[in-house]
Short mmCIF file of C-alpha atoms in Angstrom, two decimals:
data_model
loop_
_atom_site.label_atom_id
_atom_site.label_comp_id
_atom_site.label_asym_id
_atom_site.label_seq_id
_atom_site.Cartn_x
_atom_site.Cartn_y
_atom_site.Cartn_z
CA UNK A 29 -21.55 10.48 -0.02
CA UNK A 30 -21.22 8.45 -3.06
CA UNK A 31 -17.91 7.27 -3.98
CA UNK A 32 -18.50 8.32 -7.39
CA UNK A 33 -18.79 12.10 -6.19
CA UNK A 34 -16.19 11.62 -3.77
CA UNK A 35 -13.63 10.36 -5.95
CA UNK A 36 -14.02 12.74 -8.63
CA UNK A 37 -13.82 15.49 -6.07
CA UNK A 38 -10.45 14.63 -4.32
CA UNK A 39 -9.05 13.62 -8.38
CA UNK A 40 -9.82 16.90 -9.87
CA UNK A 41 -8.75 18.70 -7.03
CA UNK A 42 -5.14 17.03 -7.13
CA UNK A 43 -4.98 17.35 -10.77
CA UNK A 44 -6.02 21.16 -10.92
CA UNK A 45 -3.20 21.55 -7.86
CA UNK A 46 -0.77 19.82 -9.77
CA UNK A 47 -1.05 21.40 -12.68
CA UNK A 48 -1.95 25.03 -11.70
CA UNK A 49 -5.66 24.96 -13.15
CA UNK A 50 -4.33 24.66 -16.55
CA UNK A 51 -5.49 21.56 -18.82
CA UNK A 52 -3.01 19.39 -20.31
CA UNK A 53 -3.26 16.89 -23.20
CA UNK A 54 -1.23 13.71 -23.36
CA UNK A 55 -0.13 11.77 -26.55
CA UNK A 56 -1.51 7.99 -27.11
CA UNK A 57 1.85 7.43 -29.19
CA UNK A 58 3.45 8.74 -25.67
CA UNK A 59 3.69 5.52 -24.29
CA UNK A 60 6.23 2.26 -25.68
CA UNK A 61 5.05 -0.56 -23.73
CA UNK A 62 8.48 -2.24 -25.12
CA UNK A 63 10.38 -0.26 -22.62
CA UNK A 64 10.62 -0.10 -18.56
CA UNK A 65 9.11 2.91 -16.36
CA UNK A 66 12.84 3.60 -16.05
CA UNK A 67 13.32 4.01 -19.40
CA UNK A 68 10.47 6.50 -20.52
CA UNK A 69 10.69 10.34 -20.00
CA UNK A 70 7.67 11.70 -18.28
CA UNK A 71 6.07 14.63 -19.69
CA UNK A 72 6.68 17.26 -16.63
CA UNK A 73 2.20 17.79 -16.07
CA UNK A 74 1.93 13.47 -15.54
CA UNK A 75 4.96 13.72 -12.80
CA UNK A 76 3.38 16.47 -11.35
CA UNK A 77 0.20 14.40 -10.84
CA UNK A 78 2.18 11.76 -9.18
CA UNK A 79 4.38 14.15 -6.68
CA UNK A 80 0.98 15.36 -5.72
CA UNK A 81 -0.88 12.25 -5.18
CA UNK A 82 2.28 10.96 -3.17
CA UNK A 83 1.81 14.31 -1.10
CA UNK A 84 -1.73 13.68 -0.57
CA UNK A 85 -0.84 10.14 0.46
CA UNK A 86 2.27 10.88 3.27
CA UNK A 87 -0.51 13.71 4.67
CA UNK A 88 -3.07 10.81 5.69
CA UNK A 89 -2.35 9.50 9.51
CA UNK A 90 -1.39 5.48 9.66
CA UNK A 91 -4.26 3.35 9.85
CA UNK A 92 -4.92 2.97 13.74
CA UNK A 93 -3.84 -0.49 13.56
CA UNK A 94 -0.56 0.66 13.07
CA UNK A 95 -0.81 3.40 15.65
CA UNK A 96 2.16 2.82 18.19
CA UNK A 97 0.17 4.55 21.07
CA UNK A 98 -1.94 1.43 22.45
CA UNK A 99 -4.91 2.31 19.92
CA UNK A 100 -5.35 -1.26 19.83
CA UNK A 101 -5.05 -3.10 22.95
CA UNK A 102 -5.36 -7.00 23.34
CA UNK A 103 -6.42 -8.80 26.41
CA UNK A 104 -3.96 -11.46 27.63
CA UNK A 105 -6.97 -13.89 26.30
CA UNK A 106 -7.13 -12.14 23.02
CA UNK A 107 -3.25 -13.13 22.80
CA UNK A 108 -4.01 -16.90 23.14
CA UNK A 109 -5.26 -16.83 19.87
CA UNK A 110 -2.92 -16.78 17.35
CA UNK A 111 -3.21 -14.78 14.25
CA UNK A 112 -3.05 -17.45 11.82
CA UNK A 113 -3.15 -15.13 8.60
CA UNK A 114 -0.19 -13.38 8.89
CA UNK A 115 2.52 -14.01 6.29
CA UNK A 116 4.93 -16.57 6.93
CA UNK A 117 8.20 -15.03 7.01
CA UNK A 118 9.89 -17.70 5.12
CA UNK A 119 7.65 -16.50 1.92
CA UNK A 120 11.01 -14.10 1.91
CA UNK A 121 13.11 -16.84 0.39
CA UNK A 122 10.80 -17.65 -2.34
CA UNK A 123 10.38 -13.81 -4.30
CA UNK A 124 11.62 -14.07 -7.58
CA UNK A 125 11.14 -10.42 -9.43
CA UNK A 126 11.97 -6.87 -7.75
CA UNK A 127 8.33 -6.01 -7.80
CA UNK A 128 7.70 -9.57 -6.08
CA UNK A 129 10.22 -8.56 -3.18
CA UNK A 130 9.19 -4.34 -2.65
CA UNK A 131 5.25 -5.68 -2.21
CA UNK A 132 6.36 -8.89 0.43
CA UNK A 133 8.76 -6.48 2.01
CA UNK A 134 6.05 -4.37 2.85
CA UNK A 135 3.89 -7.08 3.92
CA UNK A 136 6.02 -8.73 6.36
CA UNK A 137 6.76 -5.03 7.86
CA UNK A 138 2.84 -4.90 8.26
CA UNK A 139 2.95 -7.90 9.52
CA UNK A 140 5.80 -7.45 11.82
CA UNK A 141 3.65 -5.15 13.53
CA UNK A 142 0.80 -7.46 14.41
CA UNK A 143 2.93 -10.35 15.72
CA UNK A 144 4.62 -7.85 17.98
CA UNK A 145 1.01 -6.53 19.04
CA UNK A 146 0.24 -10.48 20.04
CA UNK A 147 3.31 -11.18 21.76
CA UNK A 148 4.57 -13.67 19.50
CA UNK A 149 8.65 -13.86 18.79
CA UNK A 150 9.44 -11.15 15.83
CA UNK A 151 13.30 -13.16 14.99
CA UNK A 152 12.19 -14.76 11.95
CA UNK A 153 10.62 -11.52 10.65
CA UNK A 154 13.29 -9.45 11.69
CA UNK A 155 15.73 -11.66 9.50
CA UNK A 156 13.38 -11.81 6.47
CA UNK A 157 12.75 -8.39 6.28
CA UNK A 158 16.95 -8.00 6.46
CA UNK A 159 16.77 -10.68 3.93
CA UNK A 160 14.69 -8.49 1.70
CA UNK A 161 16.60 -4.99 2.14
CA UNK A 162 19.58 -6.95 1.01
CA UNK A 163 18.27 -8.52 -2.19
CA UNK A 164 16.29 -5.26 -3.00
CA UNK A 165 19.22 -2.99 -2.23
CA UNK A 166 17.56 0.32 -2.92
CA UNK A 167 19.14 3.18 -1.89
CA UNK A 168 16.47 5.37 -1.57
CA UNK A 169 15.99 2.95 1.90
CA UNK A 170 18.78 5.52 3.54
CA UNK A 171 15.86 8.10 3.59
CA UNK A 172 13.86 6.35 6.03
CA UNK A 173 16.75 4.29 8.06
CA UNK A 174 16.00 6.03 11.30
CA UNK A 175 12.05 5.45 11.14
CA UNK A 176 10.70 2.16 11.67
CA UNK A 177 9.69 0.41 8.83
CA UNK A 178 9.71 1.52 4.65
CA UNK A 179 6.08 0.46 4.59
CA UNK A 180 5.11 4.23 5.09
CA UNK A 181 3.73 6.42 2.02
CA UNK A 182 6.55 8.96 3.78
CA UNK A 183 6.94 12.07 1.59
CA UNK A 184 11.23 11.21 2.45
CA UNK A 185 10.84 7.74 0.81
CA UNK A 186 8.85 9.15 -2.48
CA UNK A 187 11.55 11.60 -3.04
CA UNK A 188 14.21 9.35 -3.16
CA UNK A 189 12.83 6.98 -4.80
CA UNK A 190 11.63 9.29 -7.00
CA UNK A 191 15.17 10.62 -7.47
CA UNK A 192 16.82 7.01 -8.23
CA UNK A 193 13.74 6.96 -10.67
CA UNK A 194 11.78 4.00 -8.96
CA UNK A 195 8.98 5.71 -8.23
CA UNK A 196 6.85 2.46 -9.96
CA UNK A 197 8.02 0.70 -6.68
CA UNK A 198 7.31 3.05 -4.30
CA UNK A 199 3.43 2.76 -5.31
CA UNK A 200 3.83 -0.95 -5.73
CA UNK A 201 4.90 -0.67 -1.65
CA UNK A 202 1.95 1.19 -0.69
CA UNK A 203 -0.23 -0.95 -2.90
CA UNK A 204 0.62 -3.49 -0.76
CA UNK A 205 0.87 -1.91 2.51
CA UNK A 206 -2.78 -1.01 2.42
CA UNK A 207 -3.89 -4.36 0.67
CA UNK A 208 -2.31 -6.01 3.95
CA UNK A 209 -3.70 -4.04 6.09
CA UNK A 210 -7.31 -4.09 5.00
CA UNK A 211 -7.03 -8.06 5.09
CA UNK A 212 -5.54 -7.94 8.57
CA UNK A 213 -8.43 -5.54 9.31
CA UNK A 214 -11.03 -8.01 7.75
CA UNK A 215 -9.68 -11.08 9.66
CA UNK A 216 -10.64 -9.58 13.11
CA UNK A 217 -13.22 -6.71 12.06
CA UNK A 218 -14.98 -6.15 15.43
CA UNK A 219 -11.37 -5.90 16.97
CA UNK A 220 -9.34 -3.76 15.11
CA UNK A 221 -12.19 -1.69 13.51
CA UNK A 222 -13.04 -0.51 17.11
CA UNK A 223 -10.29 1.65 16.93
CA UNK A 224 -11.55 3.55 14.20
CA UNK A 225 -13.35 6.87 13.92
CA UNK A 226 -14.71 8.56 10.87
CA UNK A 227 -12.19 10.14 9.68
CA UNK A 228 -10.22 7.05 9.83
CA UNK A 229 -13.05 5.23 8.19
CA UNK A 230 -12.70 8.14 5.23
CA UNK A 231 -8.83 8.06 5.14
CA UNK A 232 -9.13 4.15 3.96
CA UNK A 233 -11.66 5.12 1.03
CA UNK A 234 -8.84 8.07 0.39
CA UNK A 235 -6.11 5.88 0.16
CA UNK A 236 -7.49 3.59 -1.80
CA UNK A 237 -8.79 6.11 -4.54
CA UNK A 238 -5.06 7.72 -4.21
CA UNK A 239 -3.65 4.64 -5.39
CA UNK A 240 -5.58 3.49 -7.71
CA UNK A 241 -5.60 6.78 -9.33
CA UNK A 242 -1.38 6.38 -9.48
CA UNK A 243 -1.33 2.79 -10.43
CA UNK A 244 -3.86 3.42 -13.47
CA UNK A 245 -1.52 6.37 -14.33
CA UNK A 246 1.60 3.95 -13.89
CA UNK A 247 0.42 1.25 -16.25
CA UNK A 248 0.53 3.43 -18.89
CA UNK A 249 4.42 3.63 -18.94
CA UNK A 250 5.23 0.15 -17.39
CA UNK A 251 2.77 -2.32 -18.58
CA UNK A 252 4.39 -4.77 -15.87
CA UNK A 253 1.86 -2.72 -13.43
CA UNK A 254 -1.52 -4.41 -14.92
CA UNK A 255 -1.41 -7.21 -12.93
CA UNK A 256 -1.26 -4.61 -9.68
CA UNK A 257 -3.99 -2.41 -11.36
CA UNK A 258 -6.41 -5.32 -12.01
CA UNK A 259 -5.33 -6.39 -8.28
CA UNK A 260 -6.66 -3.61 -6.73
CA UNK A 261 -9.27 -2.69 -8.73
CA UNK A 262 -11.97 -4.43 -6.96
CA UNK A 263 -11.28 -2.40 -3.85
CA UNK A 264 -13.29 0.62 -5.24
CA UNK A 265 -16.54 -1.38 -3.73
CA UNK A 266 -15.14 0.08 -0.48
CA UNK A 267 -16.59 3.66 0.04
CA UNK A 268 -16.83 4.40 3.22
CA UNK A 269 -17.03 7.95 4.93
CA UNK A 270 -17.88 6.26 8.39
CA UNK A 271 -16.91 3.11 10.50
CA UNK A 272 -20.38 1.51 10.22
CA UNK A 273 -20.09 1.78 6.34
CA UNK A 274 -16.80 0.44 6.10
CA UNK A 275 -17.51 -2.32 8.81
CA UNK A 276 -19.96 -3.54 6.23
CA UNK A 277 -18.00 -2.95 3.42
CA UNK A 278 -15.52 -4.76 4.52
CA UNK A 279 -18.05 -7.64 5.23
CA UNK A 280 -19.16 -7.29 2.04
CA UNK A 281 -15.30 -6.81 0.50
CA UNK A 282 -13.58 -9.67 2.44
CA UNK A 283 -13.54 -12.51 -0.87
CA UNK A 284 -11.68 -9.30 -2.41
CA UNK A 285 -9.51 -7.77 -0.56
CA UNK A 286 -8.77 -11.76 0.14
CA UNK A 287 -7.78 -12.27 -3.64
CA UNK A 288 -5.63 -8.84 -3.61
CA UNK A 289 -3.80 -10.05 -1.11
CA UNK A 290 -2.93 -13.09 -2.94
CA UNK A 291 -2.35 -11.46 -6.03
CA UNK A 292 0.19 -8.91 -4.47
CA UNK A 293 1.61 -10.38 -1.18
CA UNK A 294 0.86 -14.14 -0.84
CA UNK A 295 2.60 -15.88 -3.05
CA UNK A 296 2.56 -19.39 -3.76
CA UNK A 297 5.82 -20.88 -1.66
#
């Protein structure tokens, strides 16, 4: 399948959900690129679209590199070598902007993850990731405080963020969640894509069209969300409805997803 065809499928099937089959116009005067996302009223048809592509989103299952249930296992060789391309967690005292600190959050939670999975001491991430609740200090956090990370597309975490009216953030986390991922993914392909199937193979080309779809929406209320857009843009090479396709899209991707990743998550510190 084409990711043309597929694409268009899944988008006109959340839009005709969200807006019960009926067609909508918006305004081009509708936007003021002077003011924040905060700021702006949203006509009730474009937050629709959103609350369903968030639902859409918290339905997929977690990558199965983030699978808790020994999806991935690692030989005690395997272990030996360290995973040199994680983040370092001391990029957490060198975020300047909220948007800066919501996408490294989520990257050192990812991250957090894979260190544990190699056996190597999670301290230092455990206090930069406390580092970064603090400075964020979003309360919409207390939604998820009993699960283990925010780096989730939860449907709890979009509704409170949506309600202290930051959903901009929440898709700026999940931008970067799955930007992470797909680089830790393409560091180690034969690895961790051997704990794919299909429909986990699909799910990534799902997720990606998902948020791209939300961040093109978003840009038109907070311009601030270009830079994101134009990150992630690039990622629509990625297509895949099987694991062999997106083993060699991911081949094909890696100088991408490589340059997304520094874009969003890997700043210069």
């Amino acid at each position: 399948m084409k990711k043309l065809t597929f694409a268009a499928v899944v988008i006109a099937a959340i839009a005709f959900a969200a807006c019960g089959g009926n067609k909508t116009t918006q305004s081009a005067e509708e936007s003021d690129s002077t003011k924040t996302f905060e700021q702006q009223q949203i006509e009730a048809s474009i937050k629709m679209n959103f609350d369903s592509l968030a639902s859409e989103i918290a339905r997929l299952k977690r990558l199965p590199i983030m699978e808790k249930d020994g999806a991935i296992v690692l030989t005690d060789e395997e272990r030996q070598v360290r995973p040199h391309y994680l983040l370092d967690p001391a990029i957490a005292e060198t975020t300047m902007t909220l948007s800066e600190k919501y996408r490294v959050l989520s990257g050192l939670e990812i991250d957090r993850e894979i260190a544990a999975l190699y056996g190597l001491p999670l301290e230092d991430y455990d206090k930069a990731i406390a580092k970064m609740m603090a400075d964020i200090n979003d309360p919409s956090f207390k939604a998820v405080e009993n699960e283990s990370s925010i780096y989730e597309a939860s449907q709890a975490l979009y509704d409170a963020m949506n309600q202290n009216e930051r959903i901009n953030f929440f898709w700026q986390i999940v931008s970067a969640s799955l930007v992470e991922q797909l680089y830790i993914i393409s560091q180690n392909t034969e690895k961790f894509l051997a704990a794919f199937d299909d429909d986990a193979a699909s799910n990534v080309t799902l997720r990606i069209i998902l948020i791209q779809d939300a961040i093109n929406r978003l840009t038109e209320y907070d311009p601030e969300l270009l830079p994101v857009a134009e990150a992630i843009d690039p990622l629509s090479v990625i297509n895949a409805t099987s694991v062999a396709e997106l083993k060699e899209q991911m081949g094909q991707a890696q100088d991408q997803i490589t340059e997304a990743r520094q874009a969003l998550i890997e700043l210069i510190y």
